[in-house]
Amino acid sequence: MADEVKIDSHTFHNRLSSFTSAWKADRRSNDTLFAGVGSILVLMGKNEDTGAYQKSNAMHYWLLGYEFPATLMIFTPDALWIVTTVKKAKHLEGLKGGKTPIEILVRGKDPEQNAKHFERCLDLIKTSGKKVGILPKDTTSGPFIEEWKKAYGDISKDVEEVDITPALSIAALAVKDETELRNMRDSARASTGIMTEFFVEEMSEILDEEKKVTHKQLTDKIDRKLDEPKFFQNLKSKLTSDFDTQQLDWIYGPVVQSGGNYDLKLTAQSDENNLHAGTIIAGLGLRYKSYTSMVARTYLVDPNDAQESNYKLLLSVHEAIIKEAREGAAIKDLYNKAISVIKSSKRPEMEKHFVKSAGGGIGLETRDPVLAINAKNTRVLKDGMTLYVSSGFTDIENPKPQDKKSKTYSLGITDTIRIRRDQDPAVFTNGAASDTGSVCFFFKDEEEEPQPKKQTKKDPKVGAVAASNITKTKLRAERTTQADEGAEARRREHQKELAHKKQQEGLATYSEAVGDENGVTQKKFKKFESYKRDNQFPSKVKDLAIVVDEKASTIVLPIMGRPVPFHIQTIKNASKTDEGDFAYLRINFLSPGQGVGRKDDQPFEDPTAHFVRSLTFRSRDVERMDLIAEQITNLRKNAVRREQEKKELEDVVEQDKLVEVRNRKPNRLDNIFVRPAMDGKRISGEVEIHQNGLRYIDHRGSKIDILFSNVKHLFFQPCTHELIVIIHVHLKNPIMIGKKKAKDVQFYREATDMQFDETGNRKRKHRYGDEEEFEQEQEERRRRALLDKQFKRFAEEIQTGARDEGWGVDIPFRELGFNGVPNRSNVFMQPTADCLVQLTEPPFTVLTLDEIEVAHLERVQFGLKNFDMVFVFKDFHRPPVHINTIPVESLEPVKEWLDSINIAYSEGPLNLNWGTIMKTITADPHQFFKDGGWSFLAAESDDEDEDDEEEESAFEMSESELAVSEESSEDESDFDDDASADEGSASDEVSAGEDWDELEKKAKKKDREGGLEDEDSGKKRKR
């Protein structure tokens, strides 16, 4: 990599000289731009790529053509001082000897020498003047930055800091030379080529054929065009002969918006809604050799007169802004010109819909706010400056909407331009036409009046999280112990709808009697070939002895004077017995009808044929027979083990090659541990985001690559109430980590920093007691919040890098969590928007909610403190997942959560044999749904309720019990009578109550029905 770094010395000195000349000229003209600073600090820490360049990044690219992390530049009107590392200093040595003197201070491993370099820099700042220019909005970090801040803090009170951002923009970055303009022109041609020669054609085809394509899917197609060099070679807008597609990258979008949801900001993203045949806004921006361009167009499908009129007005406003952009014009005049055009038009009311900012500077930076086009910016345009002009009307009401999604719409046009002297600006993106004839599409021969549709009420229960699920407290004394009858009734009604829907879906899916015989997938007959030719037999077979050929996995047996090979897969087992002087070796073969377990289900080509079940050999050589039996047993074990390994690794996929990022360091998160650990050792490393996936590298150099295309879910779990902060990746197909396969890969960091001195260390002698503990608690909370913020931002950057895969960052809802046992230990299960997860303790649990068919709650009965939950998947061959021992306090929240995400559930008092149930279903799914489907689960619950009602009815009709009740009521005090009289309606509840004896009888009856024995009564009978 070091040999590839070539800094253009001529360009460097020309640009540095022009910058210092502008600085000196400003000093002679009352310091209007540089504000009288004597020195300027440009500080670069470790590389933290955020997609957009900061001023410090831009200055490095402008002067050097590269980023030099951990580097300090101090500009003065007469010199440039650079503090950097040894490797970077080698590339900078060739810049010495130019018009502007350059002093390079090389940092090494000696802390004292490094401190002396910073002292020389501080002396330079103090001698240059009291004012020092800084970049306050730039964010950078790293050990180098911390050392500089510590040294700079000693003189920070003696100097006045000035925001030098405007000066760097105007004097250095804004005016482009010919090389920079050529790169921007190529970038613009590539942008317009994608817009006109791909997007417009793709959009027209989708609308013409009425395809259902989401905005996200369409932008993904656009995004992939960047990896097709032939596409750019065949563009009508010819690119330069040396155009390198490897140096193209996205800086904005691509973004496609339609259907009433519009955002004209640069932060807009495509959503998951389908492309709507109405107002379509498409925008994109490319960076080529670090220089950017942007283009956006609005396409109108079957527009009415008002929409066409508003677009023509926007086009005239946009053209007026561009025409006004000349050398010497104030930027605010461009915006005011747009407002005046709107006011003087036939639709002056459109002024309130016009955007507040109509563009800004562009080049190395995606958007330079110093050149923002608004009503207040007094900056003056110069020849060579480049702007992006973004005109737009937002939230316009459509007087004659074609459909429900056309009631409101927005319009936007974006172009990249170059300011020229004494002539109109050059529009780099004019290759994408914006006139009404090019952007209006008509697919209907005549206007059709939209037919009124019945309005369907939105189900408030639909959604990943129901508001009623979130409890305000976890104290039992502060919340109701009984379920809300209204909520229960609503759930029952909704569950009936879901059950009916599941039944109809099942009948529709399995419309014919298809399934697996006996409930299992039919295995195919396998043929095993030991030898292809006779000469491959082992040489020992000539002796007509038993030969175990481990290489061919074959046993050669002498039968009727001939060696006969048997593959180890045809042998069931071998045993050896001794009788007198002889040893008997019995070899049992696999044959139909003898298997009773699931392991003995070997299929046969012709089960009606004659089979040899066993062969027995006799020999006086007892030791040899022992050896042969042991060899056959070991060979069989090895064959079974290989089959199991092969079956276990069937779903493991070999991922494509990871494409590393180009021309910059990847975004990374360091000091990270991974689970499962590589080679079983817990070693820290760092996670990097590349073009098509993630790469984890530990300190030994071992790597784990995860492609975005293989990611099914991405989770971020904060360290609130936890000891670790987590980024968890759940894969579509397992990958191999070391020698084990893994479907879940987790990156985490401990929230408690072990290096942090919890005794206070040097502060110990100054502070004692509660004050110190309070400070430690504050520090702990601060570090946890910082960790959460850092990991969440990194997870969002992963989502941005994989924007074409259709998944995002999912965060668990701790408020909806509940304890349970999905494997062996009791853990805290937490729902997310798309899943139910447990990410804290391995083995991890990730259940995708969309894959769940139904849920069944087991052991739900009076007196039990826990219940179990079983999830049955839509893929009936997938075994159900059990979450056991859930506290009964979580029963109502779990029901409400299941109901809110539209999962049909049922409940019953007993545990069911799900293996048998699923075997019955897979045998004939059509017959299963024809017989009522999952209604048998609800029927079990209903039968339990009916039994309760019958017992309660028998109790009320008992005359003896009524007599006892009357006698007891006569003994009641007057106070009780008054109380019952005052309660009114509450007396009904008292009369319907049951005493303890009756409850005990009912409990015994339930035990008898469940097949349980009364231990106490059993002991009495024994006595």
PDB file of N, CA and C in Angstrom, residues 928-985:
ATOM      1  N   PHE A 928     -55.577 -32.862   7.751  1.00  0.00           N
ATOM      2  CA  PHE A 928     -55.510 -32.198   9.061  1.00  0.00           C
ATOM      3  C   PHE A 928     -56.371 -30.939   9.086  1.00  0.00           C
ATOM      4  N   PHE A 929     -56.208 -30.086   8.064  1.00  0.00           N
ATOM      5  CA  PHE A 929     -57.007 -28.852   8.037  1.00  0.00           C
ATOM      6  C   PHE A 929     -58.467 -29.144   7.677  1.00  0.00           C
ATOM      7  N   LYS A 930     -58.686 -30.211   6.920  1.00  0.00           N
ATOM      8  CA  LYS A 930     -60.058 -30.575   6.583  1.00  0.00           C
ATOM      9  C   LYS A 930     -60.809 -31.022   7.833  1.00  0.00           C
ATOM     10  N   ASP A 931     -60.104 -31.642   8.787  1.00  0.00           N
ATOM     11  CA  ASP A 931     -60.715 -32.097  10.030  1.00  0.00           C
ATOM     12  C   ASP A 931     -60.811 -31.009  11.086  1.00  0.00           C
ATOM     13  N   GLY A 932     -60.472 -29.775  10.731  1.00  0.00           N
ATOM     14  CA  GLY A 932     -60.593 -28.672  11.690  1.00  0.00           C
ATOM     15  C   GLY A 932     -59.306 -27.976  12.022  1.00  0.00           C
ATOM     16  N   GLY A 933     -58.165 -28.531  11.594  1.00  0.00           N
ATOM     17  CA  GLY A 933     -56.886 -27.862  11.804  1.00  0.00           C
ATOM     18  C   GLY A 933     -56.567 -27.700  13.283  1.00  0.00           C
ATOM     19  N   TRP A 934     -56.178 -26.505  13.646  1.00  0.00           N
ATOM     20  CA  TRP A 934     -55.722 -26.219  15.008  1.00  0.00           C
ATOM     21  C   TRP A 934     -56.866 -26.058  15.998  1.00  0.00           C
ATOM     22  N   SER A 935     -58.092 -26.284  15.554  1.00  0.00           N
ATOM     23  CA  SER A 935     -59.234 -26.133  16.462  1.00  0.00           C
ATOM     24  C   SER A 935     -59.196 -27.149  17.596  1.00  0.00           C
ATOM     25  N   PHE A 936     -58.455 -28.263  17.425  1.00  0.00           N
ATOM     26  CA  PHE A 936     -58.402 -29.254  18.508  1.00  0.00           C
ATOM     27  C   PHE A 936     -57.701 -28.683  19.742  1.00  0.00           C
ATOM     28  N   LEU A 937     -56.796 -27.715  19.548  1.00  0.00           N
ATOM     29  CA  LEU A 937     -56.147 -27.076  20.697  1.00  0.00           C
ATOM     30  C   LEU A 937     -57.130 -26.211  21.464  1.00  0.00           C
ATOM     31  N   ALA A 938     -57.936 -25.447  20.731  1.00  0.00           N
ATOM     32  CA  ALA A 938     -58.944 -24.613  21.383  1.00  0.00           C
ATOM     33  C   ALA A 938     -60.022 -25.464  22.013  1.00  0.00           C
ATOM     34  N   ALA A 939     -60.360 -26.606  21.386  1.00  0.00           N
ATOM     35  CA  ALA A 939     -61.383 -27.492  21.934  1.00  0.00           C
ATOM     36  C   ALA A 939     -60.953 -28.042  23.282  1.00  0.00           C
ATOM     37  N   GLU A 940     -59.662 -28.309  23.430  1.00  0.00           N
ATOM     38  CA  GLU A 940     -59.156 -28.802  24.704  1.00  0.00           C
ATOM     39  C   GLU A 940     -59.361 -27.776  25.804  1.00  0.00           C
ATOM     40  N   SER A 941     -59.106 -26.520  25.476  1.00  0.00           N
ATOM     41  CA  SER A 941     -59.298 -25.445  26.444  1.00  0.00           C
ATOM     42  C   SER A 941     -60.768 -25.263  26.764  1.00  0.00           C
ATOM     43  N   ASP A 942     -61.653 -25.371  25.742  1.00  0.00           N
ATOM     44  CA  ASP A 942     -63.090 -25.201  25.959  1.00  0.00           C
ATOM     45  C   ASP A 942     -63.636 -26.320  26.826  1.00  0.00           C
ATOM     46  N   ASP A 943     -63.136 -27.563  26.619  1.00  0.00           N
ATOM     47  CA  ASP A 943     -63.599 -28.673  27.438  1.00  0.00           C
ATOM     48  C   ASP A 943     -63.270 -28.447  28.897  1.00  0.00           C
ATOM     49  N   GLU A 944     -62.143 -27.873  29.165  1.00  0.00           N
ATOM     50  CA  GLU A 944     -61.753 -27.586  30.548  1.00  0.00           C
ATOM     51  C   GLU A 944     -62.701 -26.583  31.166  1.00  0.00           C
ATOM     52  N   ASP A 945     -63.068 -25.550  30.391  1.00  0.00           N
ATOM     53  CA  ASP A 945     -64.000 -24.546  30.893  1.00  0.00           C
ATOM     54  C   ASP A 945     -65.363 -25.155  31.163  1.00  0.00           C
ATOM     55  N   GLU A 946     -65.816 -26.069  30.281  1.00  0.00           N
ATOM     56  CA  GLU A 946     -67.116 -26.693  30.468  1.00  0.00           C
ATOM     57  C   GLU A 946     -67.135 -27.544  31.730  1.00  0.00           C
ATOM     58  N   ASP A 947     -66.032 -28.257  32.025  1.00  0.00           N
ATOM     59  CA  ASP A 947     -65.974 -29.059  33.237  1.00  0.00           C
ATOM     60  C   ASP A 947     -66.125 -28.193  34.473  1.00  0.00           C
ATOM     61  N   ASP A 948     -65.467 -27.015  34.436  1.00  0.00           N
ATOM     62  CA  ASP A 948     -65.582 -26.100  35.567  1.00  0.00           C
ATOM     63  C   ASP A 948     -67.022 -25.645  35.754  1.00  0.00           C
ATOM     64  N   GLU A 949     -67.699 -25.330  34.654  1.00  0.00           N
ATOM     65  CA  GLU A 949     -69.065 -24.840  34.743  1.00  0.00           C
ATOM     66  C   GLU A 949     -69.990 -25.912  35.289  1.00  0.00           C
ATOM     67  N   GLU A 950     -69.791 -27.205  34.873  1.00  0.00           N
ATOM     68  CA  GLU A 950     -70.646 -28.279  35.357  1.00  0.00           C
ATOM     69  C   GLU A 950     -70.462 -28.481  36.849  1.00  0.00           C
ATOM     70  N   GLU A 951     -69.221 -28.441  37.321  1.00  0.00           N
ATOM     71  CA  GLU A 951     -68.981 -28.613  38.749  1.00  0.00           C
ATOM     72  C   GLU A 951     -69.590 -27.471  39.541  1.00  0.00           C
ATOM     73  N   GLU A 952     -69.471 -26.277  39.036  1.00  0.00           N
ATOM     74  CA  GLU A 952     -70.023 -25.123  39.747  1.00  0.00           C
ATOM     75  C   GLU A 952     -71.535 -25.218  39.796  1.00  0.00           C
ATOM     76  N   SER A 953     -72.162 -25.672  38.704  1.00  0.00           N
ATOM     77  CA  SER A 953     -73.616 -25.819  38.672  1.00  0.00           C
ATOM     78  C   SER A 953     -74.072 -26.865  39.675  1.00  0.00           C
ATOM     79  N   ALA A 954     -73.352 -27.986  39.792  1.00  0.00           N
ATOM     80  CA  ALA A 954     -73.727 -29.024  40.745  1.00  0.00           C
ATOM     81  C   ALA A 954     -73.647 -28.510  42.171  1.00  0.00           C
ATOM     82  N   PHE A 955     -72.700 -27.686  42.430  1.00  0.00           N
ATOM     83  CA  PHE A 955     -72.556 -27.118  43.778  1.00  0.00           C
ATOM     84  C   PHE A 955     -73.741 -26.237  44.130  1.00  0.00           C
ATOM     85  N   GLU A 956     -74.192 -25.420  43.192  1.00  0.00           N
ATOM     86  CA  GLU A 956     -75.287 -24.501  43.480  1.00  0.00           C
ATOM     87  C   GLU A 956     -76.599 -25.240  43.720  1.00  0.00           C
ATOM     88  N   MET A 957     -76.815 -26.430  43.124  1.00  0.00           N
ATOM     89  CA  MET A 957     -78.088 -27.145  43.242  1.00  0.00           C
ATOM     90  C   MET A 957     -78.112 -28.097  44.435  1.00  0.00           C
ATOM     91  N   SER A 958     -77.009 -28.222  45.170  1.00  0.00           N
ATOM     92  CA  SER A 958     -76.956 -29.132  46.308  1.00  0.00           C
ATOM     93  C   SER A 958     -77.782 -28.589  47.457  1.00  0.00           C
ATOM     94  N   GLU A 959     -78.840 -29.347  47.904  1.00  0.00           N
ATOM     95  CA  GLU A 959     -79.705 -28.872  48.975  1.00  0.00           C
ATOM     96  C   GLU A 959     -78.978 -28.886  50.314  1.00  0.00           C
ATOM     97  N   SER A 960     -78.145 -29.915  50.520  1.00  0.00           N
ATOM     98  CA  SER A 960     -77.426 -29.989  51.793  1.00  0.00           C
ATOM     99  C   SER A 960     -76.502 -28.807  51.970  1.00  0.00           C
ATOM    100  N   GLU A 961     -75.846 -28.435  50.903  1.00  0.00           N
ATOM    101  CA  GLU A 961     -74.958 -27.287  50.988  1.00  0.00           C
ATOM    102  C   GLU A 961     -75.738 -26.009  51.209  1.00  0.00           C
ATOM    103  N   LEU A 962     -76.934 -25.930  50.592  1.00  0.00           N
ATOM    104  CA  LEU A 962     -77.759 -24.746  50.809  1.00  0.00           C
ATOM    105  C   LEU A 962     -78.197 -24.649  52.258  1.00  0.00           C
ATOM    106  N   ALA A 963     -78.537 -25.803  52.866  1.00  0.00           N
ATOM    107  CA  ALA A 963     -78.947 -25.787  54.273  1.00  0.00           C
ATOM    108  C   ALA A 963     -77.807 -25.320  55.159  1.00  0.00           C
ATOM    109  N   VAL A 964     -76.638 -25.841  54.920  1.00  0.00           N
ATOM    110  CA  VAL A 964     -75.476 -25.403  55.704  1.00  0.00           C
ATOM    111  C   VAL A 964     -75.257 -23.917  55.535  1.00  0.00           C
ATOM    112  N   SER A 965     -75.429 -23.443  54.279  1.00  0.00           N
ATOM    113  CA  SER A 965     -75.243 -22.026  54.004  1.00  0.00           C
ATOM    114  C   SER A 965     -76.246 -21.183  54.765  1.00  0.00           C
ATOM    115  N   GLU A 966     -77.539 -21.678  54.867  1.00  0.00           N
ATOM    116  CA  GLU A 966     -78.541 -20.908  55.595  1.00  0.00           C
ATOM    117  C   GLU A 966     -78.227 -20.857  57.085  1.00  0.00           C
ATOM    118  N   GLU A 967     -77.781 -22.026  57.655  1.00  0.00           N
ATOM    119  CA  GLU A 967     -77.440 -22.031  59.080  1.00  0.00           C
ATOM    120  C   GLU A 967     -76.304 -21.074  59.384  1.00  0.00           C
ATOM    121  N   SER A 968     -75.311 -21.091  58.517  1.00  0.00           N
ATOM    122  CA  SER A 968     -74.176 -20.204  58.757  1.00  0.00           C
ATOM    123  C   SER A 968     -74.569 -18.751  58.620  1.00  0.00           C
ATOM    124  N   SER A 969     -75.550 -18.462  57.720  1.00  0.00           N
ATOM    125  CA  SER A 969     -75.967 -17.064  57.533  1.00  0.00           C
ATOM    126  C   SER A 969     -76.726 -16.537  58.741  1.00  0.00           C
ATOM    127  N   GLU A 970     -77.443 -17.487  59.492  1.00  0.00           N
ATOM    128  CA  GLU A 970     -78.170 -17.025  60.676  1.00  0.00           C
ATOM    129  C   GLU A 970     -77.216 -16.601  61.776  1.00  0.00           C
ATOM    130  N   ASP A 971     -76.020 -17.214  61.812  1.00  0.00           N
ATOM    131  CA  ASP A 971     -75.044 -16.874  62.847  1.00  0.00           C
ATOM    132  C   ASP A 971     -74.259 -15.616  62.545  1.00  0.00           C
ATOM    133  N   GLU A 972     -74.463 -15.043  61.386  1.00  0.00           N
ATOM    134  CA  GLU A 972     -73.706 -13.850  60.991  1.00  0.00           C
ATOM    135  C   GLU A 972     -74.113 -12.660  61.849  1.00  0.00           C
ATOM    136  N   SER A 973     -73.236 -11.698  62.029  1.00  0.00           N
ATOM    137  CA  SER A 973     -73.509 -10.506  62.856  1.00  0.00           C
ATOM    138  C   SER A 973     -74.273  -9.488  62.048  1.00  0.00           C
ATOM    139  N   ASP A 974     -74.819  -8.493  62.757  1.00  0.00           N
ATOM    140  CA  ASP A 974     -75.530  -7.415  62.084  1.00  0.00           C
ATOM    141  C   ASP A 974     -74.600  -6.617  61.187  1.00  0.00           C
ATOM    142  N   PHE A 975     -73.366  -6.533  61.615  1.00  0.00           N
ATOM    143  CA  PHE A 975     -72.398  -5.781  60.803  1.00  0.00           C
ATOM    144  C   PHE A 975     -72.257  -6.408  59.421  1.00  0.00           C
ATOM    145  N   ASP A 976     -72.225  -7.750  59.370  1.00  0.00           N
ATOM    146  CA  ASP A 976     -72.113  -8.427  58.089  1.00  0.00           C
ATOM    147  C   ASP A 976     -73.339  -8.201  57.232  1.00  0.00           C
ATOM    148  N   ASP A 977     -74.516  -8.196  57.865  1.00  0.00           N
ATOM    149  CA  ASP A 977     -75.736  -7.958  57.106  1.00  0.00           C
ATOM    150  C   ASP A 977     -75.723  -6.574  56.491  1.00  0.00           C
ATOM    151  N   ASP A 978     -75.326  -5.593  57.313  1.00  0.00           N
ATOM    152  CA  ASP A 978     -75.278  -4.225  56.796  1.00  0.00           C
ATOM    153  C   ASP A 978     -74.256  -4.123  55.666  1.00  0.00           C
ATOM    154  N   ALA A 979     -73.161  -4.790  55.873  1.00  0.00           N
ATOM    155  CA  ALA A 979     -72.116  -4.709  54.839  1.00  0.00           C
ATOM    156  C   ALA A 979     -72.605  -5.297  53.532  1.00  0.00           C
ATOM    157  N   SER A 980     -73.278  -6.462  53.617  1.00  0.00           N
ATOM    158  CA  SER A 980     -73.751  -7.074  52.383  1.00  0.00           C
ATOM    159  C   SER A 980     -74.843  -6.248  51.746  1.00  0.00           C
ATOM    160  N   ALA A 981     -75.624  -5.568  52.572  1.00  0.00           N
ATOM    161  CA  ALA A 981     -76.673  -4.714  52.012  1.00  0.00           C
ATOM    162  C   ALA A 981     -76.080  -3.509  51.318  1.00  0.00           C
ATOM    163  N   ASP A 982     -75.015  -2.976  51.903  1.00  0.00           N
ATOM    164  CA  ASP A 982     -74.409  -1.774  51.308  1.00  0.00           C
ATOM    165  C   ASP A 982     -73.670  -2.105  50.011  1.00  0.00           C
ATOM    166  N   GLU A 983     -73.131  -3.326  49.903  1.00  0.00           N
ATOM    167  CA  GLU A 983     -72.341  -3.651  48.725  1.00  0.00           C
ATOM    168  C   GLU A 983     -73.177  -3.735  47.472  1.00  0.00           C
ATOM    169  N   GLY A 984     -74.459  -4.055  47.589  1.00  0.00           N
ATOM    170  CA  GLY A 984     -75.317  -4.063  46.410  1.00  0.00           C
ATOM    171  C   GLY A 984     -74.917  -5.146  45.434  1.00  0.00           C
ATOM    172  N   SER A 985     -74.381  -4.691  44.275  1.00  0.00           N
ATOM    173  CA  SER A 985     -74.059  -5.646  43.217  1.00  0.00           C
ATOM    174  C   SER A 985     -72.966  -6.615  43.612  1.00  0.00           C
TER     175      SER A 985
END
